PDB file of N, CA and C in Angstrom:
ATOM      1  N   MET W   1     -26.432  18.608   6.455  1.00  0.00           N
ATOM      2  CA  MET W   1     -26.643  18.013   5.430  1.00  0.00           C
ATOM      3  C   MET W   1     -24.785  17.186   5.141  1.00  0.00           C
ATOM      4  N   LYS W   2     -24.386  16.167   4.674  1.00  0.00           N
ATOM      5  CA  LYS W   2     -22.589  16.206   5.561  1.00  0.00           C
ATOM      6  C   LYS W   2     -22.010  15.692   3.745  1.00  0.00           C
ATOM      7  N   LYS W   3     -20.681  15.559   4.085  1.00  0.00           N
ATOM      8  CA  LYS W   3     -20.129  15.742   2.243  1.00  0.00           C
ATOM      9  C   LYS W   3     -19.280  14.311   2.978  1.00  0.00           C
ATOM     10  N   ILE W   4     -19.486  13.215   2.328  1.00  0.00           N
ATOM     11  CA  ILE W   4     -18.402  11.923   2.430  1.00  0.00           C
ATOM     12  C   ILE W   4     -17.747  12.207   1.074  1.00  0.00           C
ATOM     13  N   GLU W   5     -16.211  12.092   1.744  1.00  0.00           N
ATOM     14  CA  GLU W   5     -15.104  11.732   0.699  1.00  0.00           C
ATOM     15  C   GLU W   5     -14.764  10.282   0.718  1.00  0.00           C
ATOM     16  N   ALA W   6     -14.550   9.546  -0.184  1.00  0.00           N
ATOM     17  CA  ALA W   6     -14.132   8.404  -0.009  1.00  0.00           C
ATOM     18  C   ALA W   6     -12.763   8.086  -1.656  1.00  0.00           C
ATOM     19  N   ILE W   7     -12.070   7.384  -0.896  1.00  0.00           N
ATOM     20  CA  ILE W   7     -10.776   6.928  -1.588  1.00  0.00           C
ATOM     21  C   ILE W   7     -10.577   5.281  -1.614  1.00  0.00           C
ATOM     22  N   ILE W   8     -10.971   5.275  -2.991  1.00  0.00           N
ATOM     23  CA  ILE W   8     -11.478   3.474  -3.332  1.00  0.00           C
ATOM     24  C   ILE W   8     -10.575   2.997  -4.175  1.00  0.00           C
ATOM     25  N   ARG W   9     -10.554   1.632  -4.582  1.00  0.00           N
ATOM     26  CA  ARG W   9      -9.662   1.507  -5.395  1.00  0.00           C
ATOM     27  C   ARG W   9     -10.267   1.551  -6.719  1.00  0.00           C
ATOM     28  N   LYS W  10      -9.352   1.496  -7.709  1.00  0.00           N
ATOM     29  CA  LYS W  10     -10.742   1.817  -9.307  1.00  0.00           C
ATOM     30  C   LYS W  10     -10.957   0.591  -9.717  1.00  0.00           C
ATOM     31  N   SER W  11     -10.483  -0.491  -9.399  1.00  0.00           N
ATOM     32  CA  SER W  11     -11.158  -1.700  -9.968  1.00  0.00           C
ATOM     33  C   SER W  11     -12.203  -1.887  -9.247  1.00  0.00           C
ATOM     34  N   LYS W  12     -12.761  -1.247  -8.259  1.00  0.00           N
ATOM     35  CA  LYS W  12     -14.207  -1.430  -7.439  1.00  0.00           C
ATOM     36  C   LYS W  12     -15.198  -0.507  -7.991  1.00  0.00           C
ATOM     37  N   TYR W  13     -14.714   0.576  -8.335  1.00  0.00           N
ATOM     38  CA  TYR W  13     -15.805   1.789  -8.853  1.00  0.00           C
ATOM     39  C   TYR W  13     -16.438   1.673  -9.381  1.00  0.00           C
ATOM     40  N   ARG W  14     -16.855   0.586 -10.634  1.00  0.00           N
ATOM     41  CA  ARG W  14     -17.956   0.098 -11.063  1.00  0.00           C
ATOM     42  C   ARG W  14     -18.725  -0.345  -9.962  1.00  0.00           C
ATOM     43  N   VAL W  15     -18.573  -1.197  -9.140  1.00  0.00           N
ATOM     44  CA  VAL W  15     -19.713  -1.908  -8.009  1.00  0.00           C
ATOM     45  C   VAL W  15     -20.234  -1.113  -7.106  1.00  0.00           C
ATOM     46  N   VAL W  16     -19.094  -0.035  -6.753  1.00  0.00           N
ATOM     47  CA  VAL W  16     -20.013   0.864  -6.080  1.00  0.00           C
ATOM     48  C   VAL W  16     -20.356   1.924  -6.252  1.00  0.00           C
ATOM     49  N   LYS W  17     -20.570   2.376  -7.808  1.00  0.00           N
ATOM     50  CA  LYS W  17     -21.606   3.567  -8.345  1.00  0.00           C
ATOM     51  C   LYS W  17     -22.567   2.787  -8.155  1.00  0.00           C
ATOM     52  N   GLU W  18     -22.648   1.650  -8.923  1.00  0.00           N
ATOM     53  CA  GLU W  18     -24.020   0.432  -8.951  1.00  0.00           C
ATOM     54  C   GLU W  18     -24.343   0.393  -7.396  1.00  0.00           C
ATOM     55  N   THR W  19     -23.975   0.233  -6.218  1.00  0.00           N
ATOM     56  CA  THR W  19     -24.290   0.200  -4.968  1.00  0.00           C
ATOM     57  C   THR W  19     -25.137   1.392  -4.537  1.00  0.00           C
ATOM     58  N   LEU W  20     -24.386   2.720  -5.182  1.00  0.00           N
ATOM     59  CA  LEU W  20     -24.229   3.881  -4.441  1.00  0.00           C
ATOM     60  C   LEU W  20     -25.810   4.244  -5.117  1.00  0.00           C
ATOM     61  N   HIS W  21     -25.983   3.885  -6.355  1.00  0.00           N
ATOM     62  CA  HIS W  21     -27.389   4.059  -7.229  1.00  0.00           C
ATOM     63  C   HIS W  21     -28.484   3.563  -6.051  1.00  0.00           C
ATOM     64  N   GLU W  22     -28.039   2.108  -6.101  1.00  0.00           N
ATOM     65  CA  GLU W  22     -29.178   0.941  -5.778  1.00  0.00           C
ATOM     66  C   GLU W  22     -29.942   2.064  -4.019  1.00  0.00           C
ATOM     67  N   VAL W  23     -29.137   2.689  -3.603  1.00  0.00           N
ATOM     68  CA  VAL W  23     -29.454   3.445  -2.233  1.00  0.00           C
ATOM     69  C   VAL W  23     -29.711   4.748  -2.636  1.00  0.00           C
ATOM     70  N   GLY W  24     -30.123   5.033  -3.599  1.00  0.00           N
ATOM     71  CA  GLY W  24     -30.613   6.421  -3.957  1.00  0.00           C
ATOM     72  C   GLY W  24     -29.618   7.041  -3.895  1.00  0.00           C
ATOM     73  N   VAL W  25     -28.791   7.319  -4.179  1.00  0.00           N
ATOM     74  CA  VAL W  25     -27.354   8.326  -4.367  1.00  0.00           C
ATOM     75  C   VAL W  25     -27.124   8.337  -5.434  1.00  0.00           C
ATOM     76  N   ASN W  26     -27.916   9.041  -6.665  1.00  0.00           N
ATOM     77  CA  ASN W  26     -27.387   9.335  -8.402  1.00  0.00           C
ATOM     78  C   ASN W  26     -26.617  10.373  -8.436  1.00  0.00           C
ATOM     79  N   PHE W  27     -26.252  11.224  -7.202  1.00  0.00           N
ATOM     80  CA  PHE W  27     -25.173  12.384  -7.951  1.00  0.00           C
ATOM     81  C   PHE W  27     -23.625  12.479  -7.311  1.00  0.00           C
ATOM     82  N   PHE W  28     -22.739  12.500  -7.701  1.00  0.00           N
ATOM     83  CA  PHE W  28     -21.470  12.654  -6.851  1.00  0.00           C
ATOM     84  C   PHE W  28     -20.077  12.521  -8.016  1.00  0.00           C
ATOM     85  N   SER W  29     -19.515  13.413  -7.939  1.00  0.00           N
ATOM     86  CA  SER W  29     -17.934  13.120  -8.751  1.00  0.00           C
ATOM     87  C   SER W  29     -17.168  12.584  -8.385  1.00  0.00           C
ATOM     88  N   TYR W  30     -16.180  12.025  -9.284  1.00  0.00           N
ATOM     89  CA  TYR W  30     -15.506  11.755  -8.764  1.00  0.00           C
ATOM     90  C   TYR W  30     -13.652  11.924  -9.703  1.00  0.00           C
ATOM     91  N   TRP W  31     -12.571  11.421  -9.152  1.00  0.00           N
ATOM     92  CA  TRP W  31     -11.690  11.501 -10.185  1.00  0.00           C
ATOM     93  C   TRP W  31     -10.581  10.610  -9.691  1.00  0.00           C
ATOM     94  N   ASP W  32      -9.422  10.663 -10.503  1.00  0.00           N
ATOM     95  CA  ASP W  32      -8.662   9.587 -10.537  1.00  0.00           C
ATOM     96  C   ASP W  32      -7.617   9.800  -9.479  1.00  0.00           C
ATOM     97  N   VAL W  33      -7.068   9.439  -8.629  1.00  0.00           N
ATOM     98  CA  VAL W  33      -6.066  10.153  -7.889  1.00  0.00           C
ATOM     99  C   VAL W  33      -4.634   9.089  -7.836  1.00  0.00           C
ATOM    100  N   THR W  34      -3.717   9.520  -7.350  1.00  0.00           N
ATOM    101  CA  THR W  34      -2.322   8.826  -6.917  1.00  0.00           C
ATOM    102  C   THR W  34      -1.996   9.364  -5.518  1.00  0.00           C
ATOM    103  N   GLY W  35      -1.996   8.446  -4.580  1.00  0.00           N
ATOM    104  CA  GLY W  35      -1.518   9.006  -3.373  1.00  0.00           C
ATOM    105  C   GLY W  35      -0.367   7.765  -2.800  1.00  0.00           C
ATOM    106  N   ILE W  36       0.356   7.895  -1.408  1.00  0.00           N
ATOM    107  CA  ILE W  36       1.258   6.931  -1.427  1.00  0.00           C
ATOM    108  C   ILE W  36       0.100   6.351   0.031  1.00  0.00           C
ATOM    109  N   GLY W  37       0.062   5.246   0.326  1.00  0.00           N
ATOM    110  CA  GLY W  37      -0.391   4.555   1.533  1.00  0.00           C
ATOM    111  C   GLY W  37       0.587   3.453   2.123  1.00  0.00           C
ATOM    112  N   ASN W  38      -0.408   2.322   2.780  1.00  0.00           N
ATOM    113  CA  ASN W  38       0.260   1.130   3.398  1.00  0.00           C
ATOM    114  C   ASN W  38       0.528   0.348   2.450  1.00  0.00           C
ATOM    115  N   GLU W  39      -0.201   0.150   1.254  1.00  0.00           N
ATOM    116  CA  GLU W  39      -0.172  -1.106  -0.032  1.00  0.00           C
ATOM    117  C   GLU W  39       0.892  -0.350  -0.743  1.00  0.00           C
ATOM    118  N   LYS W  40       2.074  -1.702  -0.634  1.00  0.00           N
ATOM    119  CA  LYS W  40       2.934  -1.371  -2.393  1.00  0.00           C
ATOM    120  C   LYS W  40       2.674  -1.909  -3.282  1.00  0.00           C
ATOM    121  N   GLU W  41       2.822  -1.590  -4.300  1.00  0.00           N
ATOM    122  CA  GLU W  41       2.351  -1.896  -5.421  1.00  0.00           C
ATOM    123  C   GLU W  41       3.732  -2.644  -6.222  1.00  0.00           C
ATOM    124  N   GLY W  42       3.328  -3.273  -6.955  1.00  0.00           N
ATOM    125  CA  GLY W  42       4.728  -3.832  -7.696  1.00  0.00           C
ATOM    126  C   GLY W  42       4.205  -3.993  -9.077  1.00  0.00           C
ATOM    127  N   HIS W  43       5.310  -3.674 -10.052  1.00  0.00           N
ATOM    128  CA  HIS W  43       5.256  -3.484 -11.082  1.00  0.00           C
ATOM    129  C   HIS W  43       6.501  -4.316 -11.666  1.00  0.00           C
ATOM    130  N   VAL W  44       5.967  -5.228 -12.803  1.00  0.00           N
ATOM    131  CA  VAL W  44       7.140  -5.775 -13.705  1.00  0.00           C
ATOM    132  C   VAL W  44       7.834  -6.028 -15.044  1.00  0.00           C
ATOM    133  N   TYR W  45       8.666  -5.247 -15.383  1.00  0.00           N
ATOM    134  CA  TYR W  45       9.061  -4.932 -16.536  1.00  0.00           C
ATOM    135  C   TYR W  45      10.425  -6.109 -16.809  1.00  0.00           C
ATOM    136  N   ARG W  46      10.352  -6.993 -18.158  1.00  0.00           N
ATOM    137  CA  ARG W  46      11.000  -7.423 -18.485  1.00  0.00           C
ATOM    138  C   ARG W  46      11.542  -8.103 -17.298  1.00  0.00           C
ATOM    139  N   GLY W  47      10.912  -9.167 -16.385  1.00  0.00           N
ATOM    140  CA  GLY W  47      10.975  -9.954 -15.499  1.00  0.00           C
ATOM    141  C   GLY W  47      11.833  -9.287 -14.191  1.00  0.00           C
ATOM    142  N   VAL W  48      11.828  -8.084 -14.425  1.00  0.00           N
ATOM    143  CA  VAL W  48      12.308  -7.424 -13.186  1.00  0.00           C
ATOM    144  C   VAL W  48      11.445  -6.671 -12.417  1.00  0.00           C
ATOM    145  N   SER W  49      11.434  -7.309 -11.106  1.00  0.00           N
ATOM    146  CA  SER W  49      10.362  -6.319 -10.452  1.00  0.00           C
ATOM    147  C   SER W  49      10.393  -4.885  -9.628  1.00  0.00           C
ATOM    148  N   TYR W  50       9.303  -3.958 -10.062  1.00  0.00           N
ATOM    149  CA  TYR W  50       9.645  -2.668  -9.504  1.00  0.00           C
ATOM    150  C   TYR W  50       8.821  -2.437  -8.083  1.00  0.00           C
ATOM    151  N   SER W  51       9.036  -1.791  -7.221  1.00  0.00           N
ATOM    152  CA  SER W  51       8.071  -1.518  -6.523  1.00  0.00           C
ATOM    153  C   SER W  51       7.882   0.084  -5.990  1.00  0.00           C
ATOM    154  N   THR W  52       6.886   0.481  -6.066  1.00  0.00           N
ATOM    155  CA  THR W  52       6.572   1.979  -5.704  1.00  0.00           C
ATOM    156  C   THR W  52       5.476   2.237  -5.425  1.00  0.00           C
ATOM    157  N   SER W  53       5.592   3.320  -4.708  1.00  0.00           N
ATOM    158  CA  SER W  53       4.660   3.791  -3.578  1.00  0.00           C
ATOM    159  C   SER W  53       3.725   5.180  -3.764  1.00  0.00           C
ATOM    160  N   ASP W  54       3.421   5.380  -5.028  1.00  0.00           N
ATOM    161  CA  ASP W  54       2.613   5.516  -5.407  1.00  0.00           C
ATOM    162  C   ASP W  54       1.515   5.277  -5.912  1.00  0.00           C
ATOM    163  N   ILE W  55      -0.171   4.723  -5.594  1.00  0.00           N
ATOM    164  CA  ILE W  55      -0.835   3.934  -5.636  1.00  0.00           C
ATOM    165  C   ILE W  55      -2.235   4.716  -6.393  1.00  0.00           C
ATOM    166  N   GLN W  56      -2.199   4.046  -7.251  1.00  0.00           N
ATOM    167  CA  GLN W  56      -3.765   4.563  -8.003  1.00  0.00           C
ATOM    168  C   GLN W  56      -4.875   4.124  -7.866  1.00  0.00           C
ATOM    169  N   ARG W  57      -6.057   5.266  -7.230  1.00  0.00           N
ATOM    170  CA  ARG W  57      -7.204   5.467  -6.958  1.00  0.00           C
ATOM    171  C   ARG W  57      -8.242   6.166  -6.950  1.00  0.00           C
ATOM    172  N   ARG W  58      -9.387   5.735  -6.738  1.00  0.00           N
ATOM    173  CA  ARG W  58     -10.429   6.620  -7.434  1.00  0.00           C
ATOM    174  C   ARG W  58     -10.748   7.194  -6.077  1.00  0.00           C
ATOM    175  N   TYR W  59     -11.039   8.710  -6.254  1.00  0.00           N
ATOM    176  CA  TYR W  59     -11.791   9.559  -5.049  1.00  0.00           C
ATOM    177  C   TYR W  59     -12.761  10.502  -5.273  1.00  0.00           C
ATOM    178  N   LEU W  60     -14.188   9.844  -4.205  1.00  0.00           N
ATOM    179  CA  LEU W  60     -15.635   9.849  -4.518  1.00  0.00           C
ATOM    180  C   LEU W  60     -15.634  11.465  -4.214  1.00  0.00           C
ATOM    181  N   SER W  61     -16.412  12.314  -4.415  1.00  0.00           N
ATOM    182  CA  SER W  61     -16.706  12.690  -3.731  1.00  0.00           C
ATOM    183  C   SER W  61     -18.532  13.300  -3.402  1.00  0.00           C
ATOM    184  N   ILE W  62     -18.773  13.064  -2.184  1.00  0.00           N
ATOM    185  CA  ILE W  62     -20.604  12.780  -2.623  1.00  0.00           C
ATOM    186  C   ILE W  62     -21.288  14.120  -1.331  1.00  0.00           C
ATOM    187  N   VAL W  63     -22.380  14.509  -1.566  1.00  0.00           N
ATOM    188  CA  VAL W  63     -23.002  15.592  -0.568  1.00  0.00           C
ATOM    189  C   VAL W  63     -24.605  14.949  -0.641  1.00  0.00           C
ATOM    190  N   VAL W  64     -24.853  14.296   1.001  1.00  0.00           N
ATOM    191  CA  VAL W  64     -26.392  13.760   1.128  1.00  0.00           C
ATOM    192  C   VAL W  64     -26.967  14.427   2.191  1.00  0.00           C
ATOM    193  N   ASN W  65     -27.937  14.715   2.476  1.00  0.00           N
ATOM    194  CA  ASN W  65     -28.902  14.832   3.599  1.00  0.00           C
ATOM    195  C   ASN W  65     -28.583  14.039   4.363  1.00  0.00           C
ATOM    196  N   ASP W  66     -28.936  14.328   5.998  1.00  0.00           N
ATOM    197  CA  ASP W  66     -28.237  13.943   6.855  1.00  0.00           C
ATOM    198  C   ASP W  66     -28.936  12.062   7.031  1.00  0.00           C
ATOM    199  N   ASP W  67     -30.063  12.381   6.531  1.00  0.00           N
ATOM    200  CA  ASP W  67     -30.877  10.638   6.640  1.00  0.00           C
ATOM    201  C   ASP W  67     -30.200   9.825   5.465  1.00  0.00           C
ATOM    202  N   PHE W  68     -29.286  10.696   4.948  1.00  0.00           N
ATOM    203  CA  PHE W  68     -28.313   9.324   3.641  1.00  0.00           C
ATOM    204  C   PHE W  68     -27.268   9.233   4.008  1.00  0.00           C
ATOM    205  N   GLU W  69     -27.089  10.002   5.142  1.00  0.00           N
ATOM    206  CA  GLU W  69     -25.437   9.430   5.673  1.00  0.00           C
ATOM    207  C   GLU W  69     -24.292   8.040   5.600  1.00  0.00           C
ATOM    208  N   GLU W  70     -25.887   7.220   6.444  1.00  0.00           N
ATOM    209  CA  GLU W  70     -25.235   5.976   7.045  1.00  0.00           C
ATOM    210  C   GLU W  70     -25.953   4.879   5.779  1.00  0.00           C
ATOM    211  N   ALA W  71     -26.581   4.939   5.278  1.00  0.00           N
ATOM    212  CA  ALA W  71     -26.859   4.351   4.011  1.00  0.00           C
ATOM    213  C   ALA W  71     -25.564   4.802   3.209  1.00  0.00           C
ATOM    214  N   THR W  72     -25.212   5.438   2.518  1.00  0.00           N
ATOM    215  CA  THR W  72     -24.257   6.102   1.980  1.00  0.00           C
ATOM    216  C   THR W  72     -22.686   4.978   2.389  1.00  0.00           C
ATOM    217  N   ILE W  73     -22.247   5.739   3.643  1.00  0.00           N
ATOM    218  CA  ILE W  73     -21.314   4.871   3.945  1.00  0.00           C
ATOM    219  C   ILE W  73     -21.025   3.747   3.934  1.00  0.00           C
ATOM    220  N   GLN W  74     -22.397   2.906   4.683  1.00  0.00           N
ATOM    221  CA  GLN W  74     -22.842   1.273   4.071  1.00  0.00           C
ATOM    222  C   GLN W  74     -22.550   0.704   3.123  1.00  0.00           C
ATOM    223  N   ALA W  75     -23.292   1.658   2.211  1.00  0.00           N
ATOM    224  CA  ALA W  75     -23.314   1.109   0.596  1.00  0.00           C
ATOM    225  C   ALA W  75     -21.249   1.151  -0.174  1.00  0.00           C
ATOM    226  N   ILE W  76     -20.426   2.363   0.307  1.00  0.00           N
ATOM    227  CA  ILE W  76     -19.376   2.272  -0.064  1.00  0.00           C
ATOM    228  C   ILE W  76     -18.631   1.341   0.897  1.00  0.00           C
ATOM    229  N   LEU W  77     -19.134   0.605   2.049  1.00  0.00           N
ATOM    230  CA  LEU W  77     -18.041   0.010   2.755  1.00  0.00           C
ATOM    231  C   LEU W  77     -18.442  -1.320   2.483  1.00  0.00           C
ATOM    232  N   ARG W  78     -19.547  -2.201   1.768  1.00  0.00           N
ATOM    233  CA  ARG W  78     -20.060  -3.161   1.563  1.00  0.00           C
ATOM    234  C   ARG W  78     -19.347  -3.396   0.104  1.00  0.00           C
ATOM    235  N   SER W  79     -19.516  -2.307  -0.513  1.00  0.00           N
ATOM    236  CA  SER W  79     -19.127  -2.755  -1.976  1.00  0.00           C
ATOM    237  C   SER W  79     -17.432  -2.227  -2.420  1.00  0.00           C
ATOM    238  N   ALA W  80     -16.740  -1.408  -1.216  1.00  0.00           N
ATOM    239  CA  ALA W  80     -15.493  -1.264  -2.148  1.00  0.00           C
ATOM    240  C   ALA W  80     -14.560  -2.492  -1.208  1.00  0.00           C
ATOM    241  N   GLY W  81     -14.632  -3.179  -0.374  1.00  0.00           N
ATOM    242  CA  GLY W  81     -13.976  -3.594   0.637  1.00  0.00           C
ATOM    243  C   GLY W  81     -13.395  -5.086  -0.193  1.00  0.00           C
ATOM    244  N   THR W  82     -12.439  -5.123   0.169  1.00  0.00           N
ATOM    245  CA  THR W  82     -11.813  -6.695  -0.531  1.00  0.00           C
ATOM    246  C   THR W  82     -11.097  -7.380   0.770  1.00  0.00           C
ATOM    247  N   GLY W  83     -10.941  -6.639   2.271  1.00  0.00           N
ATOM    248  CA  GLY W  83     -10.513  -7.465   3.030  1.00  0.00           C
ATOM    249  C   GLY W  83      -8.760  -7.225   3.203  1.00  0.00           C
ATOM    250  N   GLU W  84      -8.338  -6.538   2.328  1.00  0.00           N
ATOM    251  CA  GLU W  84      -7.089  -6.298   2.373  1.00  0.00           C
ATOM    252  C   GLU W  84      -6.711  -5.106   2.114  1.00  0.00           C
ATOM    253  N   VAL W  85      -5.379  -4.757   2.794  1.00  0.00           N
ATOM    254  CA  VAL W  85      -4.688  -3.344   2.632  1.00  0.00           C
ATOM    255  C   VAL W  85      -4.719  -2.534   1.834  1.00  0.00           C
ATOM    256  N   GLY W  86      -4.991  -1.177   1.649  1.00  0.00           N
ATOM    257  CA  GLY W  86      -5.324  -0.694   0.077  1.00  0.00           C
ATOM    258  C   GLY W  86      -6.404  -0.477  -0.339  1.00  0.00           C
ATOM    259  N   ASP W  87      -7.516  -1.068   0.825  1.00  0.00           N
ATOM    260  CA  ASP W  87      -9.118  -0.857   0.000  1.00  0.00           C
ATOM    261  C   ASP W  87      -9.475   0.644   0.334  1.00  0.00           C
ATOM    262  N   GLY W  88      -9.001   1.700   0.624  1.00  0.00           N
ATOM    263  CA  GLY W  88      -9.203   2.796   1.092  1.00  0.00           C
ATOM    264  C   GLY W  88      -9.995   3.796   2.190  1.00  0.00           C
ATOM    265  N   LYS W  89     -10.224   4.758   2.306  1.00  0.00           N
ATOM    266  CA  LYS W  89     -10.499   5.609   3.767  1.00  0.00           C
ATOM    267  C   LYS W  89     -12.631   6.241   3.282  1.00  0.00           C
ATOM    268  N   ILE W  90     -12.751   6.651   4.300  1.00  0.00           N
ATOM    269  CA  ILE W  90     -13.836   7.349   3.880  1.00  0.00           C
ATOM    270  C   ILE W  90     -13.529   8.616   4.922  1.00  0.00           C
ATOM    271  N   PHE W  91     -13.958   9.703   4.183  1.00  0.00           N
ATOM    272  CA  PHE W  91     -13.953  10.391   5.366  1.00  0.00           C
ATOM    273  C   PHE W  91     -15.665  11.217   5.688  1.00  0.00           C
ATOM    274  N   VAL W  92     -15.868  12.019   6.610  1.00  0.00           N
ATOM    275  CA  VAL W  92     -17.066  12.454   6.949  1.00  0.00           C
ATOM    276  C   VAL W  92     -17.683  13.474   7.383  1.00  0.00           C
ATOM    277  N   SER W  93     -17.869  15.055   7.141  1.00  0.00           N
ATOM    278  CA  SER W  93     -17.984  16.074   7.209  1.00  0.00           C
ATOM    279  C   SER W  93     -19.510  16.937   7.137  1.00  0.00           C
ATOM    280  N   ASP W  94     -19.474  17.785   7.872  1.00  0.00           N
ATOM    281  CA  ASP W  94     -20.590  18.811   7.792  1.00  0.00           C
ATOM    282  C   ASP W  94     -20.668  19.407   6.710  1.00  0.00           C
ATOM    283  N   VAL W  95     -21.783  20.023   6.135  1.00  0.00           N
ATOM    284  CA  VAL W  95     -21.829  20.931   5.344  1.00  0.00           C
ATOM    285  C   VAL W  95     -23.107  22.034   5.312  1.00  0.00           C
ATOM    286  N   LYS W  96     -22.372  23.130   5.551  1.00  0.00           N
ATOM    287  CA  LYS W  96     -22.770  24.496   6.281  1.00  0.00           C
ATOM    288  C   LYS W  96     -24.063  24.384   5.588  1.00  0.00           C
ATOM    289  N   GLU W  97     -24.155  24.607   3.947  1.00  0.00           N
ATOM    290  CA  GLU W  97     -25.246  25.142   2.876  1.00  0.00           C
ATOM    291  C   GLU W  97     -25.187  24.416   1.809  1.00  0.00           C
ATOM    292  N   CYS W  98     -26.026  23.907   1.239  1.00  0.00           N
ATOM    293  CA  CYS W  98     -26.030  24.302  -0.686  1.00  0.00           C
ATOM    294  C   CYS W  98     -26.445  25.155  -1.573  1.00  0.00           C
ATOM    295  N   TYR W  99     -26.267  25.387  -2.385  1.00  0.00           N
ATOM    296  CA  TYR W  99     -27.316  26.339  -3.477  1.00  0.00           C
ATOM    297  C   TYR W  99     -27.286  25.408  -4.833  1.00  0.00           C
ATOM    298  N   ARG W 100     -28.663  26.026  -5.449  1.00  0.00           N
ATOM    299  CA  ARG W 100     -28.782  25.166  -6.577  1.00  0.00           C
ATOM    300  C   ARG W 100     -28.238  26.485  -7.769  1.00  0.00           C
ATOM    301  N   ILE W 101     -26.978  26.504  -8.665  1.00  0.00           N
ATOM    302  CA  ILE W 101     -26.722  27.499  -9.301  1.00  0.00           C
ATOM    303  C   ILE W 101     -28.307  27.997  -9.822  1.00  0.00           C
ATOM    304  N   ARG W 102     -28.907  27.057 -10.694  1.00  0.00           N
ATOM    305  CA  ARG W 102     -29.974  27.598 -11.774  1.00  0.00           C
ATOM    306  C   ARG W 102     -30.993  28.182 -11.366  1.00  0.00           C
ATOM    307  N   THR W 103     -31.852  27.943 -10.162  1.00  0.00           N
ATOM    308  CA  THR W 103     -32.416  28.784  -9.339  1.00  0.00           C
ATOM    309  C   THR W 103     -32.021  29.207  -7.792  1.00  0.00           C
ATOM    310  N   GLY W 104     -31.233  29.017  -7.021  1.00  0.00           N
ATOM    311  CA  GLY W 104     -30.501  30.837  -6.482  1.00  0.00           C
ATOM    312  C   GLY W 104     -31.669  29.691  -5.175  1.00  0.00           C
ATOM    313  N   GLU W 105     -32.166  28.714  -5.304  1.00  0.00           N
ATOM    314  CA  GLU W 105     -32.662  27.918  -3.948  1.00  0.00           C
ATOM    315  C   GLU W 105     -31.805  27.147  -3.276  1.00  0.00           C
ATOM    316  N   LYS W 106     -31.752  27.354  -1.954  1.00  0.00           N
ATOM    317  CA  LYS W 106     -30.417  26.355  -0.859  1.00  0.00           C
ATOM    318  C   LYS W 106     -31.356  25.491  -0.091  1.00  0.00           C
ATOM    319  N   GLY W 107     -30.569  24.880   0.699  1.00  0.00           N
ATOM    320  CA  GLY W 107     -30.916  23.939   1.631  1.00  0.00           C
ATOM    321  C   GLY W 107     -30.996  22.184   0.618  1.00  0.00           C
ATOM    322  N   GLY W 108     -31.449  21.680   1.631  1.00  0.00           N
ATOM    323  CA  GLY W 108     -31.467  20.079   1.649  1.00  0.00           C
ATOM    324  C   GLY W 108     -32.306  19.625   0.818  1.00  0.00           C
ATOM    325  N   ASP W 109     -33.197  20.776  -0.400  1.00  0.00           N
ATOM    326  CA  ASP W 109     -33.891  20.159  -0.882  1.00  0.00           C
ATOM    327  C   ASP W 109     -32.722  19.869  -2.661  1.00  0.00           C
ATOM    328  N   THR W 110     -31.936  20.985  -2.305  1.00  0.00           N
ATOM    329  CA  THR W 110     -31.180  21.229  -3.508  1.00  0.00           C
ATOM    330  C   THR W 110     -30.313  19.670  -4.284  1.00  0.00           C
ATOM    331  N   LEU W 111     -30.403  19.010  -3.453  1.00  0.00           N
ATOM    332  CA  LEU W 111     -29.655  17.588  -3.668  1.00  0.00           C
ATOM    333  C   LEU W 111     -30.836  16.497  -4.135  1.00  0.00           C
ATOM    334  N   LYS W 112     -32.072  16.688  -4.376  1.00  0.00           N
ATOM    335  CA  LYS W 112     -32.616  15.952  -4.871  1.00  0.00           C
ATOM    336  C   LYS W 112     -32.945  16.077  -6.426  1.00  0.00           C
TER     337      LYS W 112
END
């Protein structure tokens, strides 16, 4: 199993969610996060531009069986990208085990 963590633009969340559903990823968690990156967002207040390095993003946490790893990554890359600085990052790590709390069963079938 793999854990795929993605940090994406909040404005791209809806299309990423729909694309993930299309490839069969129907369960994941997400959070609104603030981070610091290479992109610099600016705000205008009463005609004065203020620059800040704090950038609002959405953080996705997805656990999939190994055979869904590539499809999940490609779905995020295809739907989250704008071609501009600040599109985000994807991190992939191994998951040793997964348990379904309701039944106590473990393994990759718990993700279905």
